[in-house]
Short mmCIF file of N, CA and C and ligand atoms in Angstrom, two decimals:
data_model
loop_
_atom_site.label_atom_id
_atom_site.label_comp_id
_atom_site.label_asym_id
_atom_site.label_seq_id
_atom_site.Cartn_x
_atom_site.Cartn_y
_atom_site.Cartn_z
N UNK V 1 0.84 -1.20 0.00
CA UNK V 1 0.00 0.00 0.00
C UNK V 1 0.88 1.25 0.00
N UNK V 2 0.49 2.43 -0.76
CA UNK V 2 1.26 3.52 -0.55
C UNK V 2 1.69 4.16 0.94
N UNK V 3 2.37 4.62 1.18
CA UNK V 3 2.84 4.94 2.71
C UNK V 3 2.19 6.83 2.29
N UNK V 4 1.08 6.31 2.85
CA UNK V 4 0.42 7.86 2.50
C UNK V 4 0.30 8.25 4.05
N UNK V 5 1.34 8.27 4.95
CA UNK V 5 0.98 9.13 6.28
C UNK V 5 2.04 8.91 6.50
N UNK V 6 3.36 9.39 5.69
CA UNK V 6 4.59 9.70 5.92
C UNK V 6 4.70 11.22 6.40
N UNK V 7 5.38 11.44 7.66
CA UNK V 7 5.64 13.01 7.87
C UNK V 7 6.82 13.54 7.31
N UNK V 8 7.77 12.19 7.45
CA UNK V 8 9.67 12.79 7.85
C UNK V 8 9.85 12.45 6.75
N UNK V 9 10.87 13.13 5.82
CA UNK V 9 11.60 13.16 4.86
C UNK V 9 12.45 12.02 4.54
N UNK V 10 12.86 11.54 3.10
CA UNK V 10 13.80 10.59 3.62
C UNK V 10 15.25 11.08 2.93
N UNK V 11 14.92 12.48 2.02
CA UNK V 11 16.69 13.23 1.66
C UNK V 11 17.05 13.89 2.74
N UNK V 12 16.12 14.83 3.69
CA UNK V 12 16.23 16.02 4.14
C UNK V 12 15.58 16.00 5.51
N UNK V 13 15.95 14.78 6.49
CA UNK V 13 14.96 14.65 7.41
C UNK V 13 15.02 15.77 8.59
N UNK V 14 16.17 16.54 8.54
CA UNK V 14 16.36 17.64 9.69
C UNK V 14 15.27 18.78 9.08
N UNK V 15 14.78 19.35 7.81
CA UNK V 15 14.07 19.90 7.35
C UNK V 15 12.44 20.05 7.26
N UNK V 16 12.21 18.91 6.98
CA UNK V 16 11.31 18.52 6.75
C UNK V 16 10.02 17.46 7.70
N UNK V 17 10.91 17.02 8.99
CA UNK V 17 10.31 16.29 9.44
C UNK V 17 8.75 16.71 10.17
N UNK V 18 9.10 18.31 10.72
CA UNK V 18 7.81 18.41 11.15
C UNK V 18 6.52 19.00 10.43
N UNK V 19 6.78 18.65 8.86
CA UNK V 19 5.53 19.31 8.01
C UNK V 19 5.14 17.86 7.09
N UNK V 20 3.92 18.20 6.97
CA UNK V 20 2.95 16.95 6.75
C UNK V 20 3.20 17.00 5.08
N UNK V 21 3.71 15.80 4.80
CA UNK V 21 3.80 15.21 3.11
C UNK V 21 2.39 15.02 3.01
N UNK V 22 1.81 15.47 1.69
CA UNK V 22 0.24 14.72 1.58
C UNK V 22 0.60 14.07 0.35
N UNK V 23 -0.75 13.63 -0.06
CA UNK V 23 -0.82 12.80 -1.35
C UNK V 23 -2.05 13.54 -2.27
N UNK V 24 -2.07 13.45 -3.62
CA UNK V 24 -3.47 14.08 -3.80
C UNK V 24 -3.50 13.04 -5.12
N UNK V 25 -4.68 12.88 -5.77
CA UNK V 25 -4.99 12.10 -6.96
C UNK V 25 -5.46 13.50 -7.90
N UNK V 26 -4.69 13.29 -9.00
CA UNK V 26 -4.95 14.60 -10.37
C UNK V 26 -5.43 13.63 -11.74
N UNK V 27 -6.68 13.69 -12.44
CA UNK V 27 -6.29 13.05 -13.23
C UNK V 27 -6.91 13.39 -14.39
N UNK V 28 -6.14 13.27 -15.13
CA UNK V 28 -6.44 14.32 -16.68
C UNK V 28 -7.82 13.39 -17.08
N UNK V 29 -9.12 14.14 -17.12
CA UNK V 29 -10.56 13.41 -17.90
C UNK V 29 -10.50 13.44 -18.94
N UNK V 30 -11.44 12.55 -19.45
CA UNK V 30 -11.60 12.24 -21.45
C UNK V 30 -10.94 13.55 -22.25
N UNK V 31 -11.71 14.66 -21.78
CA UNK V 31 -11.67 15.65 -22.32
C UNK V 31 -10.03 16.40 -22.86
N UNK V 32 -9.67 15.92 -21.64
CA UNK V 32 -8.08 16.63 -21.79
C UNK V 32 -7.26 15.53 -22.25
N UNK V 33 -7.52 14.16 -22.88
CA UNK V 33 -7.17 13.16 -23.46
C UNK V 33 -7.31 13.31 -24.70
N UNK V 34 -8.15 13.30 -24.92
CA UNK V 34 -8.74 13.90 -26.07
C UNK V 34 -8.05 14.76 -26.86
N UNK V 35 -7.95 15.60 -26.66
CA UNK V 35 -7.70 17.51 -26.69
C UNK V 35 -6.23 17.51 -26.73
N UNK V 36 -5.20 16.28 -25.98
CA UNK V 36 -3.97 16.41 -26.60
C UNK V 36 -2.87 17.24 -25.10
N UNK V 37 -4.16 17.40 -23.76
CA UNK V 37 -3.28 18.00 -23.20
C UNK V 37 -2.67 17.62 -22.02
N UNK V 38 -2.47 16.22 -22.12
CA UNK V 38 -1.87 15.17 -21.10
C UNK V 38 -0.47 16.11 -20.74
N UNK V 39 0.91 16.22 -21.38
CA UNK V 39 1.53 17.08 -21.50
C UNK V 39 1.71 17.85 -21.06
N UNK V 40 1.18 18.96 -20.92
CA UNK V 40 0.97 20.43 -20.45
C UNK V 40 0.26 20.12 -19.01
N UNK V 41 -0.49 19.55 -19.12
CA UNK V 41 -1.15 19.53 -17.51
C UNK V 41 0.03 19.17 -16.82
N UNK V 42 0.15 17.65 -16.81
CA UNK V 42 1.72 16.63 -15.99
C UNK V 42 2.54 17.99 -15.55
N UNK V 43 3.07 18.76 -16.98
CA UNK V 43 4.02 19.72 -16.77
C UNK V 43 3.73 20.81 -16.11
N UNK V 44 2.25 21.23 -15.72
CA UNK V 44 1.73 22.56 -14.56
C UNK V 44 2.73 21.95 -12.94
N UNK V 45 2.47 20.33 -12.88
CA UNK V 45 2.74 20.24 -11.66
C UNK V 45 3.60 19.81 -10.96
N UNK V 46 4.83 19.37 -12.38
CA UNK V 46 5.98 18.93 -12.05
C UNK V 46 6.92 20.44 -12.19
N UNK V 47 6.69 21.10 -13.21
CA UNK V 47 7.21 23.13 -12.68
C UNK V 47 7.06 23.61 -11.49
N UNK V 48 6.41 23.23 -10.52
CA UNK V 48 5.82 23.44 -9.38
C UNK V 48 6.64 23.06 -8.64
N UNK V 49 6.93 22.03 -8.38
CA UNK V 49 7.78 21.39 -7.79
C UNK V 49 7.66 20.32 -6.96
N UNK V 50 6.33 19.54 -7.35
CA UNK V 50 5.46 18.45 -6.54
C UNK V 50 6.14 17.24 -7.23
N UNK V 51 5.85 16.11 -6.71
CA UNK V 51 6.68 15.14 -6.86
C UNK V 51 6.03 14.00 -7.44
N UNK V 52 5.85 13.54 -8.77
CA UNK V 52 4.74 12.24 -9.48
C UNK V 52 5.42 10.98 -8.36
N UNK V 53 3.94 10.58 -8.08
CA UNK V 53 4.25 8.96 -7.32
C UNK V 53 3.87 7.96 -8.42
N UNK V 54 2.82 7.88 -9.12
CA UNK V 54 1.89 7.24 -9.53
C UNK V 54 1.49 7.75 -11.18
N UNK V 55 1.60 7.24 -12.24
CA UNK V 55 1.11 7.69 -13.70
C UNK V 55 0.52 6.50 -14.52
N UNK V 56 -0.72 6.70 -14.31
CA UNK V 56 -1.07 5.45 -15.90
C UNK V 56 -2.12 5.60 -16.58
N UNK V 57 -2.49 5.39 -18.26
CA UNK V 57 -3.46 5.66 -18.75
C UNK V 57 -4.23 4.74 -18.67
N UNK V 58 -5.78 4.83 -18.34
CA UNK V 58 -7.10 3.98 -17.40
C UNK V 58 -8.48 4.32 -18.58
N UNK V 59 -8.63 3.01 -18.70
CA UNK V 59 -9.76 2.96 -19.31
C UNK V 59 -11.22 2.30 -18.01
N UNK V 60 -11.72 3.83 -17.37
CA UNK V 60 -12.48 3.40 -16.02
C UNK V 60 -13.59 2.91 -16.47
N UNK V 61 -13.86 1.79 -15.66
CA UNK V 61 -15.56 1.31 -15.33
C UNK V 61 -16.17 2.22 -14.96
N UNK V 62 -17.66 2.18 -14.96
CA UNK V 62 -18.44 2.54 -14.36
C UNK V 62 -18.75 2.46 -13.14
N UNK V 63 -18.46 1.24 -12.44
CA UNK V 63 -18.72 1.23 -11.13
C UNK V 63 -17.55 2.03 -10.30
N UNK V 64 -16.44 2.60 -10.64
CA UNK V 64 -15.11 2.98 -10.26
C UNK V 64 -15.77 4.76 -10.19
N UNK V 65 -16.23 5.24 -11.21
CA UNK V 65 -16.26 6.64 -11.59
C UNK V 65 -17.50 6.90 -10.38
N UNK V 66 -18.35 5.74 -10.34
CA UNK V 66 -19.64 5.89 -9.63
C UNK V 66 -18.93 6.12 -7.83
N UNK V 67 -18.13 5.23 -7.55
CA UNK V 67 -17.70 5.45 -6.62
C UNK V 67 -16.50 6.73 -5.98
N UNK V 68 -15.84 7.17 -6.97
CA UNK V 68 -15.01 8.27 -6.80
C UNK V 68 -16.08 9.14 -6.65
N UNK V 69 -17.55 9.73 -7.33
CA UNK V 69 -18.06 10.55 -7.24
C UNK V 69 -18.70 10.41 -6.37
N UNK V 70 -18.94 8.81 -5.37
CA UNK V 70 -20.27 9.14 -4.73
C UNK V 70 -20.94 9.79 -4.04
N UNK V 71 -19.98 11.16 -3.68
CA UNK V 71 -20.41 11.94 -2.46
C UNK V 71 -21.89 12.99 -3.70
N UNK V 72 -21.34 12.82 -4.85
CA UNK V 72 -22.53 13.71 -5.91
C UNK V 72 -23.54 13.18 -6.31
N UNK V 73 -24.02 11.68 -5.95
CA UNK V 73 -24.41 10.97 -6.59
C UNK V 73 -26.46 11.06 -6.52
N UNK V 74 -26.69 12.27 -5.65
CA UNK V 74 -27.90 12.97 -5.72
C UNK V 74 -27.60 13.95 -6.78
N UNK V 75 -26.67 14.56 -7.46
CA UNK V 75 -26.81 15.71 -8.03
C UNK V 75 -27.64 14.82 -9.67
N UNK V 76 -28.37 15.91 -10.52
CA UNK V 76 -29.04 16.21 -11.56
C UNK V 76 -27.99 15.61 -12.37
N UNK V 77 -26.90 16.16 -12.35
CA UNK V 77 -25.63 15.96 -13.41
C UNK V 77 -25.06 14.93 -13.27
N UNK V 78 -25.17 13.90 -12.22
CA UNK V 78 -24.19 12.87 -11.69
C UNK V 78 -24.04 11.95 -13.06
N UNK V 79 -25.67 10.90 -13.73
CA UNK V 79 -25.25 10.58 -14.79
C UNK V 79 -24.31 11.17 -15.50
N UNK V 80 -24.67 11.91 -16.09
CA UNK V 80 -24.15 12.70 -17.28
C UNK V 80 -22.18 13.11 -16.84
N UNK V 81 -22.29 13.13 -15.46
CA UNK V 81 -20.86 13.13 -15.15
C UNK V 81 -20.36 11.59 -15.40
N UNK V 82 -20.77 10.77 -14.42
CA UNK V 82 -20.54 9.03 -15.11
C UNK V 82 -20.76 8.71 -16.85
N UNK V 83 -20.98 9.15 -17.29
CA UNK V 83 -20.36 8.99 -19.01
C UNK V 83 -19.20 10.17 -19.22
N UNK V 84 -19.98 10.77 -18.90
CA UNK V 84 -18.62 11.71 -19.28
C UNK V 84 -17.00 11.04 -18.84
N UNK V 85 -16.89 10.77 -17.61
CA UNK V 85 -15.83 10.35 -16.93
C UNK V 85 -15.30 8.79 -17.61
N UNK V 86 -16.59 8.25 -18.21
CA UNK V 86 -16.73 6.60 -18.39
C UNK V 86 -16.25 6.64 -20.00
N UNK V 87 -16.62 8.15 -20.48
CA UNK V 87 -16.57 8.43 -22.20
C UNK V 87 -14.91 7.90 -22.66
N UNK V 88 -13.93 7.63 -22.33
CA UNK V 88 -12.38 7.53 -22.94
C UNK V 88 -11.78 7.06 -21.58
N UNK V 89 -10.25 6.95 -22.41
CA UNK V 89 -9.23 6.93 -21.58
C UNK V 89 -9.33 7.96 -20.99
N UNK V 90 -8.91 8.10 -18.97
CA UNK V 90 -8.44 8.99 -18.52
C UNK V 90 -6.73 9.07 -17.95
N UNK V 91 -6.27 9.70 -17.66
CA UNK V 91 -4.90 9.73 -17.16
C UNK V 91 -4.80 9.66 -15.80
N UNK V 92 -4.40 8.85 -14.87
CA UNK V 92 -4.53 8.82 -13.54
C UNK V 92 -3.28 9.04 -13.15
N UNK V 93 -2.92 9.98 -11.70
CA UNK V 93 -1.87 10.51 -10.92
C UNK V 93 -1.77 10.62 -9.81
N UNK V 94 -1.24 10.67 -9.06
CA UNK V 94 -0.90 10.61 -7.59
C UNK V 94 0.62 11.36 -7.56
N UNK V 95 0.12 12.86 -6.76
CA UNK V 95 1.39 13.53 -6.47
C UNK V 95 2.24 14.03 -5.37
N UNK V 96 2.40 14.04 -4.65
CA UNK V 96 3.13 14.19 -2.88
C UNK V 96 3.87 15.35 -3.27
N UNK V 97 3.87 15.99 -1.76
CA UNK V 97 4.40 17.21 -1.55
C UNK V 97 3.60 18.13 -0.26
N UNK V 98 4.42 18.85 0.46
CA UNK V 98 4.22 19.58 1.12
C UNK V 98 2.76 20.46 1.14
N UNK V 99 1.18 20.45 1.44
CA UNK V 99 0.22 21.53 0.74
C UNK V 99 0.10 20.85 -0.48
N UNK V 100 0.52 19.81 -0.88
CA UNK V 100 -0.08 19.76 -2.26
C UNK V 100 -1.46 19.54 -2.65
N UNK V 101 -1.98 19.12 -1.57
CA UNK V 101 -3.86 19.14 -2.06
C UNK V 101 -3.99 20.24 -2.25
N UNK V 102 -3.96 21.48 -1.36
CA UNK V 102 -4.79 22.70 -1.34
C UNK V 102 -3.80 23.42 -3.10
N UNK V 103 -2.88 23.04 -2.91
CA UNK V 103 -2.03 24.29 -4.25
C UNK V 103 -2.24 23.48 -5.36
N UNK V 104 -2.47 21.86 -5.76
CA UNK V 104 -2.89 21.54 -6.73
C UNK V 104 -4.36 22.30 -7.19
N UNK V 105 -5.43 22.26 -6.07
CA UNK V 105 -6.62 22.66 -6.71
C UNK V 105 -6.30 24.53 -6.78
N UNK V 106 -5.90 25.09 -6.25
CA UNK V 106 -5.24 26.12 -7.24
C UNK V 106 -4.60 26.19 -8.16
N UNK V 107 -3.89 25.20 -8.77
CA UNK V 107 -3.27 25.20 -10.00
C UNK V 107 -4.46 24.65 -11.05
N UNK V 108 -5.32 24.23 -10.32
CA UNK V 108 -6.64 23.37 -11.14
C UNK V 108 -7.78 24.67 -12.19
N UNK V 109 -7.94 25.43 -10.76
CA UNK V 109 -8.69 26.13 -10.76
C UNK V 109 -10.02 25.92 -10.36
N UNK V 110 -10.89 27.07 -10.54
CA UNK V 110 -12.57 27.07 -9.98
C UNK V 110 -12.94 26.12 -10.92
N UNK V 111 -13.98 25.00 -10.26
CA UNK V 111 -14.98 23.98 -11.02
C UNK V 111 -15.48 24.28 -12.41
N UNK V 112 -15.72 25.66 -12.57
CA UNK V 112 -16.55 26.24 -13.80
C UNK V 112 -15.54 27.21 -14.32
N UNK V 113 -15.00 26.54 -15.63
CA UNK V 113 -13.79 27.28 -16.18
C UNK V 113 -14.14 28.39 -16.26
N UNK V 114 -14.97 28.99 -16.79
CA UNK V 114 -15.64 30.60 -17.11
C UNK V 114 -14.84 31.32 -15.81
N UNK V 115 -15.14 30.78 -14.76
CA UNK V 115 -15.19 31.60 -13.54
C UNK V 115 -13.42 31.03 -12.86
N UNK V 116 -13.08 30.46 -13.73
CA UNK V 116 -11.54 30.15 -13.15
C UNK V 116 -10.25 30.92 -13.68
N UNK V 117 -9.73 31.44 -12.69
CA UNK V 117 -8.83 32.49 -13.27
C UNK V 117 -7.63 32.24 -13.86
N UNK V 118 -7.15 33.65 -14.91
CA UNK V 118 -6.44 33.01 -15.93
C UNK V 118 -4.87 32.50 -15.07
N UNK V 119 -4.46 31.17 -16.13
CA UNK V 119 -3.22 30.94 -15.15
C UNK V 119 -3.22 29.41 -14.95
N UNK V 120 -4.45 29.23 -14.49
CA UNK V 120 -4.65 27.39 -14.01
C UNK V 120 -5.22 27.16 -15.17
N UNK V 121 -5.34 25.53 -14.77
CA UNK V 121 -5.38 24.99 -15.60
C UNK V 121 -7.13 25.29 -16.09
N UNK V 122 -7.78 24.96 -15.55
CA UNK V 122 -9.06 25.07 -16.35
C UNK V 122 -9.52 26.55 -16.89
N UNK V 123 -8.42 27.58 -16.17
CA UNK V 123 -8.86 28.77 -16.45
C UNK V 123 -8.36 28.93 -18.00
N UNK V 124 -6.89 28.28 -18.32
CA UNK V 124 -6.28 29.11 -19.40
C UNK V 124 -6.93 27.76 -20.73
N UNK V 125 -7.36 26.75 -20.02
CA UNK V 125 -7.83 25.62 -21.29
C UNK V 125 -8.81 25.18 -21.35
N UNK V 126 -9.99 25.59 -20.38
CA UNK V 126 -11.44 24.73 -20.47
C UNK V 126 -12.57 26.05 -20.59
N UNK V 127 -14.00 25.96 -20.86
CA UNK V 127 -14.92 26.74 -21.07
C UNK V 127 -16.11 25.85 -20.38
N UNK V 128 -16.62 24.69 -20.60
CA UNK V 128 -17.72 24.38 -19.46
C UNK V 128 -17.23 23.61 -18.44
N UNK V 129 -17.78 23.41 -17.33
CA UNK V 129 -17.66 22.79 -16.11
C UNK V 129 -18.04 21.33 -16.77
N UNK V 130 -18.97 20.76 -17.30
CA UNK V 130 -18.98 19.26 -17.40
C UNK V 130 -17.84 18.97 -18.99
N UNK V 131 -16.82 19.76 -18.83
CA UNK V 131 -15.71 19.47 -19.69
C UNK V 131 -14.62 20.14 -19.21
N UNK V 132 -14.51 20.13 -18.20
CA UNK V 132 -13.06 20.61 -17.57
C UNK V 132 -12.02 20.09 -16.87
N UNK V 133 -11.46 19.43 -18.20
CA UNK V 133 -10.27 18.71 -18.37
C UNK V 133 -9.43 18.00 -17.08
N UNK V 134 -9.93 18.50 -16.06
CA UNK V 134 -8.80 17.83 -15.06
C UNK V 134 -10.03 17.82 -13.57
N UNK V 135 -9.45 16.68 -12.95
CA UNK V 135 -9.65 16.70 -11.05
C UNK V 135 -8.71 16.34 -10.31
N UNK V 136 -8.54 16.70 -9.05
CA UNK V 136 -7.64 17.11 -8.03
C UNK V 136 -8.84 16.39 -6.71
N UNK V 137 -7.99 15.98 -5.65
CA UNK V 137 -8.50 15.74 -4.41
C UNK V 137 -8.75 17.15 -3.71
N UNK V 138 -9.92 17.23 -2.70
CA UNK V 138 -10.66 18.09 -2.61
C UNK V 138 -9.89 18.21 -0.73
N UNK V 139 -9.31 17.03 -0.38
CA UNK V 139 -9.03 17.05 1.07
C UNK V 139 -7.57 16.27 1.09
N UNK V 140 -6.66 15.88 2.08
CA UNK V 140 -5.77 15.14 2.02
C UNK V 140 -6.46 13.96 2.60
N UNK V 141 -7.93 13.55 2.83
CA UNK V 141 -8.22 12.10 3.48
C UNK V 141 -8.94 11.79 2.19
N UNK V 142 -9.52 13.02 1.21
CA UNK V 142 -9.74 12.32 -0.15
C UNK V 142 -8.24 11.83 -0.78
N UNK V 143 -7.79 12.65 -0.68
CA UNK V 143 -6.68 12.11 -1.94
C UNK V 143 -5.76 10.49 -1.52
N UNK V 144 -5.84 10.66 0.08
CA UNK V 144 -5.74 8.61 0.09
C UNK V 144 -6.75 7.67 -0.13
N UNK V 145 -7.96 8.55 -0.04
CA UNK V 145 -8.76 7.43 -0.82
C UNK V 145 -8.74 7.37 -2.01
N UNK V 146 -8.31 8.23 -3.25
CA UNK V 146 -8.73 8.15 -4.06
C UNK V 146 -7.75 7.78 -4.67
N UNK V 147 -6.40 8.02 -4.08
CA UNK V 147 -5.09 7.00 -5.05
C UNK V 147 -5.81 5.63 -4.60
N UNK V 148 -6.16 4.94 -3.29
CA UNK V 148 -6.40 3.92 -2.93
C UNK V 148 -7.64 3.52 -3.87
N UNK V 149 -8.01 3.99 -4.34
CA UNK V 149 -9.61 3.86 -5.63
C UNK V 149 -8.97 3.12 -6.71
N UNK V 150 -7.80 4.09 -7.45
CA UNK V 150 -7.87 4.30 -9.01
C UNK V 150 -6.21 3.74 -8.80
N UNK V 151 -5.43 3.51 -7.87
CA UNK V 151 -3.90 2.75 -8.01
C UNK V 151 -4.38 1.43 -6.79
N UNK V 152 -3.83 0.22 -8.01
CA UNK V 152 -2.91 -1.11 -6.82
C UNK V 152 -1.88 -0.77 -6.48
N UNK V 153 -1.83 -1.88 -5.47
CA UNK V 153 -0.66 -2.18 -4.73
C UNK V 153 0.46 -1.98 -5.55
N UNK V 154 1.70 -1.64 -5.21
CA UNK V 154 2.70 -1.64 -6.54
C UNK V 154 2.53 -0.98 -7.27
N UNK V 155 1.05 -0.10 -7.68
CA UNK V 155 1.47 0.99 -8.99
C UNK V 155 1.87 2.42 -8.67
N UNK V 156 2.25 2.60 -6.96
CA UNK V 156 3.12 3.78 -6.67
C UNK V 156 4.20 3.78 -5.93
N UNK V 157 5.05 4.31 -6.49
CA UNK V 157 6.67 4.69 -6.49
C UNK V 157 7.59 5.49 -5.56
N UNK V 158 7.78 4.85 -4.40
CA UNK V 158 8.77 6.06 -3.98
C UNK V 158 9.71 6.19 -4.53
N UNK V 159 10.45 7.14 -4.49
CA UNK V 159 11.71 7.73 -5.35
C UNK V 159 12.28 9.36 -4.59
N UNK V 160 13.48 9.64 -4.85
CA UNK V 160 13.74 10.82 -4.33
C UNK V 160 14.35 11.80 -5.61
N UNK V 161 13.27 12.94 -5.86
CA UNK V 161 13.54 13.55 -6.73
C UNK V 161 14.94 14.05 -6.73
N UNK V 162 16.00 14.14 -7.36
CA UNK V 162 17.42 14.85 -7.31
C UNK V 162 17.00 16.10 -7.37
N UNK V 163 16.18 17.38 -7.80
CA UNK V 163 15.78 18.67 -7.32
C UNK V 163 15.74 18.84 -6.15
N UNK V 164 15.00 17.77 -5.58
CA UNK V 164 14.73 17.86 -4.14
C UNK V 164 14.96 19.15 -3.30
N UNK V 165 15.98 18.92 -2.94
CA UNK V 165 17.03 20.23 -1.85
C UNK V 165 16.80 21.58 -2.64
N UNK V 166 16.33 21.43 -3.95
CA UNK V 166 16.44 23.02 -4.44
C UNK V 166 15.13 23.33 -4.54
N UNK V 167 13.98 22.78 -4.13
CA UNK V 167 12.72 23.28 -3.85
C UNK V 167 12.05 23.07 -2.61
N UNK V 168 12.48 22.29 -1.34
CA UNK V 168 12.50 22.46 -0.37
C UNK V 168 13.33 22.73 0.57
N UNK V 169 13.84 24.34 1.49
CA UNK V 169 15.35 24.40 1.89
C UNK V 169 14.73 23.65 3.52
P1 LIG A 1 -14.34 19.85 -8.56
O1 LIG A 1 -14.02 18.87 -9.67
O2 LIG A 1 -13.86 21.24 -8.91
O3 LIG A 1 -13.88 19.36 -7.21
P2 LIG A 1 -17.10 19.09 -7.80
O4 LIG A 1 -16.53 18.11 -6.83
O5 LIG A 1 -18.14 20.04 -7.33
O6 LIG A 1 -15.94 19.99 -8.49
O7 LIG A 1 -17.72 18.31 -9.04
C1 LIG A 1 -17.04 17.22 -9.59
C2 LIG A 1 -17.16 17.28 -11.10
O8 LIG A 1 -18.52 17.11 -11.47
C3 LIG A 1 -16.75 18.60 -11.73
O9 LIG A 1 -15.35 18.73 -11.92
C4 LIG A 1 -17.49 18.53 -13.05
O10 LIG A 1 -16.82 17.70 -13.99
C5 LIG A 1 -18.79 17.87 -12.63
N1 LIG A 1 -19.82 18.86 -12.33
C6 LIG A 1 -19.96 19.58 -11.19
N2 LIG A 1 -21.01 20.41 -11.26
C7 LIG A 1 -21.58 20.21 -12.48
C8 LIG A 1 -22.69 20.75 -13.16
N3 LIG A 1 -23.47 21.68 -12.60
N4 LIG A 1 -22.95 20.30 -14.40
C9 LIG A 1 -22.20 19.35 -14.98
N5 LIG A 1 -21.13 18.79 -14.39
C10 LIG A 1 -20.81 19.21 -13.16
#
């Protein structure tokens, strides 16, 4: 299982030990599969300086999409989100780092591209909300569930970025 309640560092443990590593799940939807912008997204959040655990292209079930969403699963749109989500390959991710839940969904942007400012991602590449190219974990107790959803055992990676030391002093 991923060691998703790691605190202490393992380059930089005098640094780092007393701030909380999270995990978050990002994962490019049909739409941004589609559209060619697998690429450019990956690259919003590795410029950043967050750290990929986890990368693979997923052709999701239905019962998988039904369950990542189920907290929506009264909303009007929920179908129409389950095809949408169910419509293609999506790109699935899992990224660690310091804050990275809360600064990924700022790099994401507001739900409804219109209203997402320029810069992120849905602001500078999407126009409706039930086509906006990317999701992000909403909490750090979502984002272990939701690598734990959409990654097995074995499909995430520790590793120690060699940047490392030059984006966390
Ligand atoms: P976010 O993805 O920004 O966390 P929500 O958790 O509120 O937003 O919604 C999950 C996803 O459901 C959205 O990203 C979007 O794809 C879809 N969605 C939300 N609201 C609507 C809506 N009113 N109409 C169509 N799709 C929606």
């Amino acid at each position: 299982a991923p060691k998703n309640s790691r605190k202490t560092h393992v380059f930089l443990p005098h640094l780092v030990a007393s701030l909380e590593v999270e995990q978050t799940y990002i994962m490019v939807k049909p739409d941004g599969v589609q559209r060619g912008l697998v690429g450019e997204i990956i690259s919003r959040f590795e410029k950043k300086g967050f750290k990929l655990t986890g990368l693979k292209l997923f052709r999701c079930p239905k019962e998988l999409a039904e369950e990542h969403y189920k907290e929506l699963q009264s909303k009007p749109f929920f179908p129409k989100l389950i095809n949408y989500i169910t419509s293609g390959p999506v790109v699935c991710m899992a990224w660690e780092g310091v804050g990275v839940v809360a600064s990924a969904r700022k790099l994401i942007g507001a739900t409804n591209p219109l209203q997402a400012e320029p810069g992120t991602i849905r602001g500078d590449l999407a126009v409706q909300t039930g086509r906006n190219v990317v999701h992000g974990s909403d909490s750090p107790e979502n984002g272990k569930r939701e690598i734990g959803l959409w990654f097995k055992e074995g499909e995430i990676c520790e590793w120690i970025p060699v940047q490392e030391p030059w984006v966390i002093e």
